[in-house]
Amino acid sequence: MENVINRLNHWIHSLPKECTAMSETEISNRPSPNKWSKKEIVGHLCDSAINNIERFVKIQYEEQPYIIQSYNQEEWVAVQHYQERELDEIITLFQTLNHQIVHILIHIPAEKLSYLCDIGNNHQKTLEWLIQDYVEHMEHHINNQILIN
């Protein structure tokens, strides 16, 4: 977990600097009508954090395997109108949610990392896998969509 926590802390501190260094045009431009802007991608990362906070908490005490409920990512971004929000608000939300995730991860007993969850189609993974997947998902969006020109 130490590596995951370090990676999360890195992005909590560095993503705001990266995003605020971009012009409003760069952060708000949609590459095509059906693609998110970089600002909306940061919003999507907030939505991912919201959903994963619930998962990381509930897996620790609910019956195993905990069944992961999916969410409609496109609708979450659209309904919350991230494109019209101030970037600073979205960045603050990103930081706050991921600080909460770090807090949760620090306090997960080691034996609970092997607790099982059903990620769909009766595929079972551990809580540790889900946490790692969360960070990899975040880094995929940051490295491949936000930080590229």
Short mmCIF file of N, CA and C in Angstrom, two decimals:
data_model
loop_
_atom_site.label_atom_id
_atom_site.label_comp_id
_atom_site.label_asym_id
_atom_site.label_seq_id
_atom_site.Cartn_x
_atom_site.Cartn_y
_atom_site.Cartn_z
N MET A 1 0.81 -1.20 0.00
CA MET A 1 0.00 0.00 0.00
C MET A 1 0.85 1.27 0.00
N GLU A 2 2.06 1.16 0.51
CA GLU A 2 2.91 2.35 0.59
C GLU A 2 3.14 2.97 -0.79
N ASN A 3 3.40 2.13 -1.79
CA ASN A 3 3.62 2.62 -3.15
C ASN A 3 2.37 3.31 -3.69
N VAL A 4 1.21 2.72 -3.47
CA VAL A 4 -0.05 3.31 -3.93
C VAL A 4 -0.27 4.66 -3.25
N ILE A 5 -0.06 4.71 -1.96
CA ILE A 5 -0.24 5.96 -1.22
C ILE A 5 0.72 7.03 -1.71
N ASN A 6 1.95 6.65 -1.98
CA ASN A 6 2.92 7.62 -2.51
C ASN A 6 2.50 8.14 -3.88
N ARG A 7 1.99 7.27 -4.72
CA ARG A 7 1.53 7.68 -6.05
C ARG A 7 0.34 8.63 -5.94
N LEU A 8 -0.60 8.31 -5.06
CA LEU A 8 -1.75 9.19 -4.86
C LEU A 8 -1.30 10.56 -4.35
N ASN A 9 -0.42 10.57 -3.37
CA ASN A 9 0.07 11.84 -2.84
C ASN A 9 0.80 12.66 -3.90
N HIS A 10 1.52 11.97 -4.76
CA HIS A 10 2.19 12.66 -5.87
C HIS A 10 1.18 13.42 -6.72
N TRP A 11 0.09 12.76 -7.11
CA TRP A 11 -0.90 13.39 -7.98
C TRP A 11 -1.72 14.44 -7.25
N ILE A 12 -1.97 14.25 -5.97
CA ILE A 12 -2.68 15.26 -5.18
C ILE A 12 -1.92 16.59 -5.23
N HIS A 13 -0.60 16.51 -5.23
CA HIS A 13 0.22 17.72 -5.23
C HIS A 13 0.61 18.20 -6.63
N SER A 14 0.84 17.29 -7.56
CA SER A 14 1.36 17.73 -8.86
C SER A 14 0.27 18.00 -9.90
N LEU A 15 -0.85 17.30 -9.86
CA LEU A 15 -1.88 17.54 -10.88
C LEU A 15 -2.40 18.98 -10.84
N PRO A 16 -2.66 19.55 -9.67
CA PRO A 16 -3.11 20.95 -9.66
C PRO A 16 -2.12 21.90 -10.34
N LYS A 17 -0.84 21.70 -10.11
CA LYS A 17 0.18 22.56 -10.73
C LYS A 17 0.16 22.40 -12.24
N GLU A 18 0.05 21.16 -12.69
CA GLU A 18 0.02 20.88 -14.14
C GLU A 18 -1.19 21.52 -14.79
N CYS A 19 -2.34 21.36 -14.17
CA CYS A 19 -3.59 21.86 -14.77
C CYS A 19 -3.67 23.38 -14.75
N THR A 20 -3.26 23.99 -13.65
CA THR A 20 -3.36 25.45 -13.56
C THR A 20 -2.33 26.14 -14.45
N ALA A 21 -1.30 25.41 -14.89
CA ALA A 21 -0.33 25.97 -15.82
C ALA A 21 -0.86 26.01 -17.25
N MET A 22 -1.96 25.30 -17.50
CA MET A 22 -2.54 25.26 -18.85
C MET A 22 -3.45 26.47 -19.06
N SER A 23 -3.57 26.85 -20.31
CA SER A 23 -4.49 27.94 -20.65
C SER A 23 -5.93 27.45 -20.51
N GLU A 24 -6.85 28.39 -20.39
CA GLU A 24 -8.27 28.03 -20.31
C GLU A 24 -8.69 27.28 -21.57
N THR A 25 -8.17 27.66 -22.71
CA THR A 25 -8.49 26.98 -23.97
C THR A 25 -7.99 25.54 -23.93
N GLU A 26 -6.76 25.34 -23.48
CA GLU A 26 -6.19 23.99 -23.45
C GLU A 26 -6.94 23.09 -22.48
N ILE A 27 -7.30 23.60 -21.32
CA ILE A 27 -7.96 22.77 -20.30
C ILE A 27 -9.43 22.52 -20.65
N SER A 28 -10.05 23.42 -21.43
CA SER A 28 -11.49 23.32 -21.71
C SER A 28 -11.82 22.79 -23.10
N ASN A 29 -10.82 22.67 -23.96
CA ASN A 29 -11.07 22.22 -25.33
C ASN A 29 -11.46 20.75 -25.37
N ARG A 30 -12.53 20.46 -26.07
CA ARG A 30 -12.92 19.07 -26.33
C ARG A 30 -12.32 18.67 -27.67
N PRO A 31 -11.53 17.58 -27.70
CA PRO A 31 -10.89 17.15 -28.95
C PRO A 31 -11.90 16.84 -30.05
N SER A 32 -13.09 16.41 -29.66
CA SER A 32 -14.19 16.19 -30.60
C SER A 32 -15.47 16.29 -29.78
N PRO A 33 -16.62 16.43 -30.43
CA PRO A 33 -17.87 16.63 -29.68
C PRO A 33 -18.20 15.52 -28.67
N ASN A 34 -17.75 14.31 -28.93
CA ASN A 34 -18.07 13.20 -28.03
C ASN A 34 -16.91 12.83 -27.10
N LYS A 35 -15.89 13.70 -27.02
CA LYS A 35 -14.74 13.47 -26.13
C LYS A 35 -14.74 14.53 -25.03
N TRP A 36 -14.27 14.13 -23.85
CA TRP A 36 -14.19 15.05 -22.74
C TRP A 36 -13.01 16.00 -22.89
N SER A 37 -13.17 17.20 -22.34
CA SER A 37 -12.05 18.13 -22.20
C SER A 37 -11.17 17.65 -21.04
N LYS A 38 -9.99 18.24 -20.92
CA LYS A 38 -9.12 17.89 -19.81
C LYS A 38 -9.79 18.24 -18.47
N LYS A 39 -10.53 19.33 -18.45
CA LYS A 39 -11.26 19.72 -17.24
C LYS A 39 -12.30 18.65 -16.89
N GLU A 40 -13.00 18.15 -17.89
CA GLU A 40 -14.00 17.10 -17.65
C GLU A 40 -13.34 15.79 -17.22
N ILE A 41 -12.14 15.52 -17.72
CA ILE A 41 -11.43 14.31 -17.30
C ILE A 41 -11.07 14.41 -15.82
N VAL A 42 -10.63 15.58 -15.36
CA VAL A 42 -10.38 15.75 -13.93
C VAL A 42 -11.68 15.54 -13.15
N GLY A 43 -12.80 16.05 -13.67
CA GLY A 43 -14.09 15.80 -13.05
C GLY A 43 -14.41 14.32 -13.00
N HIS A 44 -14.13 13.61 -14.08
CA HIS A 44 -14.34 12.16 -14.11
C HIS A 44 -13.49 11.48 -13.04
N LEU A 45 -12.28 11.94 -12.83
CA LEU A 45 -11.44 11.37 -11.77
C LEU A 45 -12.05 11.62 -10.39
N CYS A 46 -12.72 12.74 -10.24
CA CYS A 46 -13.45 13.00 -8.98
C CYS A 46 -14.59 12.00 -8.82
N ASP A 47 -15.33 11.76 -9.89
CA ASP A 47 -16.43 10.80 -9.84
C ASP A 47 -15.92 9.41 -9.52
N SER A 48 -14.79 9.05 -10.10
CA SER A 48 -14.17 7.76 -9.82
C SER A 48 -13.81 7.66 -8.34
N ALA A 49 -13.25 8.74 -7.80
CA ALA A 49 -12.90 8.75 -6.37
C ALA A 49 -14.14 8.59 -5.50
N ILE A 50 -15.20 9.30 -5.83
CA ILE A 50 -16.45 9.20 -5.06
C ILE A 50 -16.94 7.76 -5.02
N ASN A 51 -16.99 7.12 -6.18
CA ASN A 51 -17.47 5.75 -6.25
C ASN A 51 -16.54 4.77 -5.56
N ASN A 52 -15.24 5.01 -5.66
CA ASN A 52 -14.29 4.09 -5.04
C ASN A 52 -14.17 4.27 -3.53
N ILE A 53 -14.40 5.46 -3.03
CA ILE A 53 -14.44 5.63 -1.58
C ILE A 53 -15.49 4.69 -0.99
N GLU A 54 -16.66 4.69 -1.57
CA GLU A 54 -17.72 3.80 -1.09
C GLU A 54 -17.28 2.34 -1.17
N ARG A 55 -16.68 1.96 -2.27
CA ARG A 55 -16.24 0.57 -2.44
C ARG A 55 -15.18 0.19 -1.42
N PHE A 56 -14.17 1.05 -1.26
CA PHE A 56 -13.06 0.74 -0.34
C PHE A 56 -13.54 0.61 1.10
N VAL A 57 -14.58 1.34 1.45
CA VAL A 57 -15.14 1.26 2.80
C VAL A 57 -16.02 0.02 2.94
N LYS A 58 -16.96 -0.16 2.03
CA LYS A 58 -17.94 -1.25 2.17
C LYS A 58 -17.32 -2.64 2.05
N ILE A 59 -16.32 -2.78 1.21
CA ILE A 59 -15.68 -4.09 1.06
C ILE A 59 -15.14 -4.58 2.41
N GLN A 60 -14.78 -3.66 3.28
CA GLN A 60 -14.18 -4.04 4.56
C GLN A 60 -15.18 -4.63 5.56
N TYR A 61 -16.47 -4.38 5.36
CA TYR A 61 -17.41 -4.87 6.36
C TYR A 61 -18.63 -5.60 5.80
N GLU A 62 -18.91 -5.49 4.51
CA GLU A 62 -20.07 -6.19 3.97
C GLU A 62 -19.71 -7.62 3.58
N GLU A 63 -20.76 -8.41 3.37
CA GLU A 63 -20.59 -9.82 3.00
C GLU A 63 -19.75 -9.94 1.74
N GLN A 64 -18.87 -10.94 1.74
CA GLN A 64 -18.02 -11.19 0.58
C GLN A 64 -18.65 -12.26 -0.30
N PRO A 65 -18.45 -12.19 -1.58
CA PRO A 65 -17.78 -11.09 -2.25
C PRO A 65 -18.69 -9.87 -2.34
N TYR A 66 -18.13 -8.71 -2.09
CA TYR A 66 -18.86 -7.46 -2.23
C TYR A 66 -19.10 -7.25 -3.72
N ILE A 67 -20.33 -6.93 -4.10
CA ILE A 67 -20.65 -6.77 -5.52
C ILE A 67 -20.49 -5.30 -5.90
N ILE A 68 -19.58 -5.07 -6.81
CA ILE A 68 -19.30 -3.71 -7.28
C ILE A 68 -20.45 -3.26 -8.18
N GLN A 69 -21.01 -2.12 -7.83
CA GLN A 69 -22.04 -1.51 -8.66
C GLN A 69 -21.37 -0.55 -9.64
N SER A 70 -21.65 -0.72 -10.91
CA SER A 70 -21.07 0.19 -11.89
C SER A 70 -21.85 1.51 -11.89
N TYR A 71 -21.30 2.51 -12.54
CA TYR A 71 -21.99 3.78 -12.67
C TYR A 71 -21.79 4.29 -14.08
N ASN A 72 -22.72 5.10 -14.55
CA ASN A 72 -22.66 5.62 -15.91
C ASN A 72 -21.74 6.85 -15.93
N GLN A 73 -20.50 6.63 -16.31
CA GLN A 73 -19.48 7.67 -16.27
C GLN A 73 -19.83 8.88 -17.13
N GLU A 74 -20.36 8.64 -18.30
CA GLU A 74 -20.73 9.73 -19.20
C GLU A 74 -21.80 10.62 -18.57
N GLU A 75 -22.80 9.99 -17.98
CA GLU A 75 -23.89 10.74 -17.36
C GLU A 75 -23.40 11.51 -16.13
N TRP A 76 -22.54 10.90 -15.34
CA TRP A 76 -22.01 11.60 -14.16
C TRP A 76 -21.32 12.90 -14.58
N VAL A 77 -20.49 12.83 -15.61
CA VAL A 77 -19.77 14.02 -16.08
C VAL A 77 -20.76 15.04 -16.65
N ALA A 78 -21.71 14.57 -17.44
CA ALA A 78 -22.68 15.48 -18.07
C ALA A 78 -23.56 16.17 -17.02
N VAL A 79 -24.10 15.41 -16.10
CA VAL A 79 -25.05 15.95 -15.11
C VAL A 79 -24.37 16.94 -14.17
N GLN A 80 -23.09 16.74 -13.92
CA GLN A 80 -22.38 17.64 -13.00
C GLN A 80 -21.78 18.87 -13.69
N HIS A 81 -21.87 18.91 -15.00
CA HIS A 81 -21.47 20.09 -15.78
C HIS A 81 -20.06 20.58 -15.43
N TYR A 82 -19.12 19.65 -15.40
CA TYR A 82 -17.74 20.03 -15.11
C TYR A 82 -17.21 21.05 -16.11
N GLN A 83 -17.66 20.98 -17.34
CA GLN A 83 -17.16 21.89 -18.37
C GLN A 83 -17.43 23.36 -18.00
N GLU A 84 -18.53 23.61 -17.29
CA GLU A 84 -18.89 24.98 -16.93
C GLU A 84 -18.34 25.41 -15.57
N ARG A 85 -17.73 24.50 -14.83
CA ARG A 85 -17.21 24.81 -13.49
C ARG A 85 -15.84 25.47 -13.58
N GLU A 86 -15.51 26.18 -12.54
CA GLU A 86 -14.16 26.75 -12.43
C GLU A 86 -13.18 25.60 -12.19
N LEU A 87 -12.04 25.64 -12.85
CA LEU A 87 -11.03 24.60 -12.70
C LEU A 87 -10.60 24.46 -11.24
N ASP A 88 -10.43 25.57 -10.55
CA ASP A 88 -10.00 25.52 -9.15
C ASP A 88 -10.95 24.70 -8.28
N GLU A 89 -12.25 24.79 -8.54
CA GLU A 89 -13.24 24.02 -7.77
C GLU A 89 -13.06 22.52 -8.02
N ILE A 90 -12.85 22.16 -9.27
CA ILE A 90 -12.70 20.75 -9.61
C ILE A 90 -11.40 20.20 -9.02
N ILE A 91 -10.33 20.98 -9.10
CA ILE A 91 -9.05 20.56 -8.54
C ILE A 91 -9.15 20.38 -7.03
N THR A 92 -9.82 21.30 -6.35
CA THR A 92 -10.00 21.19 -4.89
C THR A 92 -10.77 19.93 -4.55
N LEU A 93 -11.80 19.62 -5.33
CA LEU A 93 -12.57 18.40 -5.11
C LEU A 93 -11.69 17.17 -5.32
N PHE A 94 -10.89 17.17 -6.39
CA PHE A 94 -9.96 16.07 -6.67
C PHE A 94 -9.02 15.85 -5.49
N GLN A 95 -8.45 16.93 -4.99
CA GLN A 95 -7.50 16.81 -3.88
C GLN A 95 -8.18 16.29 -2.61
N THR A 96 -9.33 16.84 -2.30
CA THR A 96 -10.05 16.44 -1.08
C THR A 96 -10.45 14.97 -1.12
N LEU A 97 -11.01 14.55 -2.23
CA LEU A 97 -11.44 13.15 -2.36
C LEU A 97 -10.26 12.19 -2.28
N ASN A 98 -9.16 12.54 -2.91
CA ASN A 98 -8.00 11.65 -2.88
C ASN A 98 -7.26 11.69 -1.55
N HIS A 99 -7.33 12.81 -0.85
CA HIS A 99 -6.82 12.83 0.54
C HIS A 99 -7.64 11.84 1.39
N GLN A 100 -8.96 11.81 1.16
CA GLN A 100 -9.80 10.87 1.90
C GLN A 100 -9.45 9.43 1.56
N ILE A 101 -9.17 9.15 0.30
CA ILE A 101 -8.78 7.80 -0.10
C ILE A 101 -7.46 7.42 0.58
N VAL A 102 -6.51 8.32 0.60
CA VAL A 102 -5.23 8.04 1.29
C VAL A 102 -5.50 7.72 2.76
N HIS A 103 -6.36 8.51 3.39
CA HIS A 103 -6.70 8.27 4.80
C HIS A 103 -7.31 6.87 4.99
N ILE A 104 -8.20 6.49 4.10
CA ILE A 104 -8.82 5.16 4.17
C ILE A 104 -7.75 4.08 4.00
N LEU A 105 -6.89 4.24 3.00
CA LEU A 105 -5.88 3.22 2.71
C LEU A 105 -4.90 3.05 3.87
N ILE A 106 -4.52 4.13 4.50
CA ILE A 106 -3.60 4.06 5.63
C ILE A 106 -4.17 3.19 6.75
N HIS A 107 -5.50 3.19 6.88
CA HIS A 107 -6.14 2.51 8.00
C HIS A 107 -6.74 1.14 7.66
N ILE A 108 -6.53 0.64 6.45
CA ILE A 108 -7.05 -0.70 6.12
C ILE A 108 -6.13 -1.75 6.75
N PRO A 109 -6.67 -2.60 7.60
CA PRO A 109 -5.85 -3.70 8.15
C PRO A 109 -5.37 -4.61 7.02
N ALA A 110 -4.14 -5.06 7.12
CA ALA A 110 -3.52 -5.86 6.06
C ALA A 110 -4.37 -7.07 5.68
N GLU A 111 -5.01 -7.71 6.66
CA GLU A 111 -5.80 -8.91 6.34
C GLU A 111 -7.03 -8.60 5.49
N LYS A 112 -7.50 -7.36 5.52
CA LYS A 112 -8.68 -6.99 4.72
C LYS A 112 -8.34 -6.75 3.26
N LEU A 113 -7.08 -6.60 2.93
CA LEU A 113 -6.69 -6.39 1.54
C LEU A 113 -7.00 -7.61 0.68
N SER A 114 -7.16 -8.75 1.29
CA SER A 114 -7.49 -9.97 0.54
C SER A 114 -9.00 -10.21 0.45
N TYR A 115 -9.81 -9.32 1.02
CA TYR A 115 -11.27 -9.47 0.92
C TYR A 115 -11.67 -9.38 -0.54
N LEU A 116 -12.70 -10.13 -0.89
CA LEU A 116 -13.09 -10.26 -2.29
C LEU A 116 -14.24 -9.34 -2.69
N CYS A 117 -14.18 -8.93 -3.96
CA CYS A 117 -15.30 -8.20 -4.55
C CYS A 117 -15.56 -8.79 -5.93
N ASP A 118 -16.81 -8.72 -6.34
CA ASP A 118 -17.23 -9.19 -7.66
C ASP A 118 -17.26 -7.97 -8.57
N ILE A 119 -16.39 -7.93 -9.58
CA ILE A 119 -16.29 -6.77 -10.46
C ILE A 119 -17.19 -6.90 -11.69
N GLY A 120 -18.00 -7.92 -11.73
CA GLY A 120 -18.91 -8.13 -12.86
C GLY A 120 -18.64 -9.44 -13.53
N ASN A 121 -19.67 -10.01 -14.12
CA ASN A 121 -19.58 -11.30 -14.80
C ASN A 121 -18.97 -12.37 -13.90
N ASN A 122 -19.25 -12.25 -12.61
CA ASN A 122 -18.78 -13.21 -11.62
C ASN A 122 -17.25 -13.32 -11.55
N HIS A 123 -16.55 -12.24 -11.91
CA HIS A 123 -15.10 -12.17 -11.76
C HIS A 123 -14.79 -11.58 -10.39
N GLN A 124 -14.03 -12.31 -9.61
CA GLN A 124 -13.71 -11.85 -8.27
C GLN A 124 -12.26 -11.36 -8.19
N LYS A 125 -12.10 -10.25 -7.52
CA LYS A 125 -10.78 -9.65 -7.30
C LYS A 125 -10.69 -9.25 -5.83
N THR A 126 -9.47 -9.01 -5.38
CA THR A 126 -9.27 -8.60 -3.98
C THR A 126 -9.41 -7.08 -3.85
N LEU A 127 -9.61 -6.64 -2.62
CA LEU A 127 -9.61 -5.21 -2.33
C LEU A 127 -8.29 -4.59 -2.76
N GLU A 128 -7.19 -5.27 -2.51
CA GLU A 128 -5.88 -4.76 -2.91
C GLU A 128 -5.82 -4.55 -4.42
N TRP A 129 -6.34 -5.48 -5.20
CA TRP A 129 -6.38 -5.34 -6.65
C TRP A 129 -7.21 -4.11 -7.04
N LEU A 130 -8.36 -3.94 -6.40
CA LEU A 130 -9.25 -2.83 -6.72
C LEU A 130 -8.57 -1.48 -6.44
N ILE A 131 -7.85 -1.40 -5.34
CA ILE A 131 -7.13 -0.18 -5.00
C ILE A 131 -6.06 0.11 -6.05
N GLN A 132 -5.30 -0.91 -6.42
CA GLN A 132 -4.27 -0.75 -7.45
C GLN A 132 -4.89 -0.33 -8.77
N ASP A 133 -6.01 -0.92 -9.11
CA ASP A 133 -6.71 -0.59 -10.36
C ASP A 133 -7.16 0.87 -10.35
N TYR A 134 -7.62 1.35 -9.20
CA TYR A 134 -8.05 2.74 -9.07
C TYR A 134 -6.90 3.70 -9.44
N VAL A 135 -5.72 3.45 -8.88
CA VAL A 135 -4.58 4.31 -9.14
C VAL A 135 -4.13 4.20 -10.59
N GLU A 136 -4.14 2.99 -11.14
CA GLU A 136 -3.74 2.81 -12.54
C GLU A 136 -4.72 3.53 -13.47
N HIS A 137 -6.01 3.47 -13.15
CA HIS A 137 -7.03 4.18 -13.93
C HIS A 137 -6.76 5.68 -13.90
N MET A 138 -6.50 6.21 -12.71
CA MET A 138 -6.20 7.63 -12.56
C MET A 138 -4.97 8.01 -13.39
N GLU A 139 -3.91 7.25 -13.25
CA GLU A 139 -2.67 7.57 -13.96
C GLU A 139 -2.82 7.44 -15.47
N HIS A 140 -3.64 6.51 -15.92
CA HIS A 140 -3.91 6.39 -17.35
C HIS A 140 -4.50 7.70 -17.88
N HIS A 141 -5.54 8.20 -17.21
CA HIS A 141 -6.18 9.44 -17.66
C HIS A 141 -5.22 10.63 -17.57
N ILE A 142 -4.47 10.71 -16.48
CA ILE A 142 -3.56 11.84 -16.31
C ILE A 142 -2.46 11.82 -17.36
N ASN A 143 -1.79 10.70 -17.49
CA ASN A 143 -0.64 10.60 -18.39
C ASN A 143 -1.01 10.60 -19.87
N ASN A 144 -2.14 9.98 -20.21
CA ASN A 144 -2.49 9.81 -21.63
C ASN A 144 -3.49 10.80 -22.16
N GLN A 145 -4.14 11.57 -21.26
CA GLN A 145 -5.16 12.51 -21.74
C GLN A 145 -4.97 13.92 -21.20
N ILE A 146 -4.54 14.07 -19.97
CA ILE A 146 -4.42 15.41 -19.41
C ILE A 146 -3.06 16.03 -19.71
N LEU A 147 -2.00 15.29 -19.50
CA LEU A 147 -0.65 15.86 -19.63
C LEU A 147 -0.11 15.89 -21.04
N ILE A 148 -0.76 15.23 -21.97
CA ILE A 148 -0.27 15.29 -23.36
C ILE A 148 -0.84 16.53 -24.04
N ASN A 149 -0.09 17.05 -25.00
CA ASN A 149 -0.54 18.26 -25.71
C ASN A 149 -1.36 17.92 -26.92
#
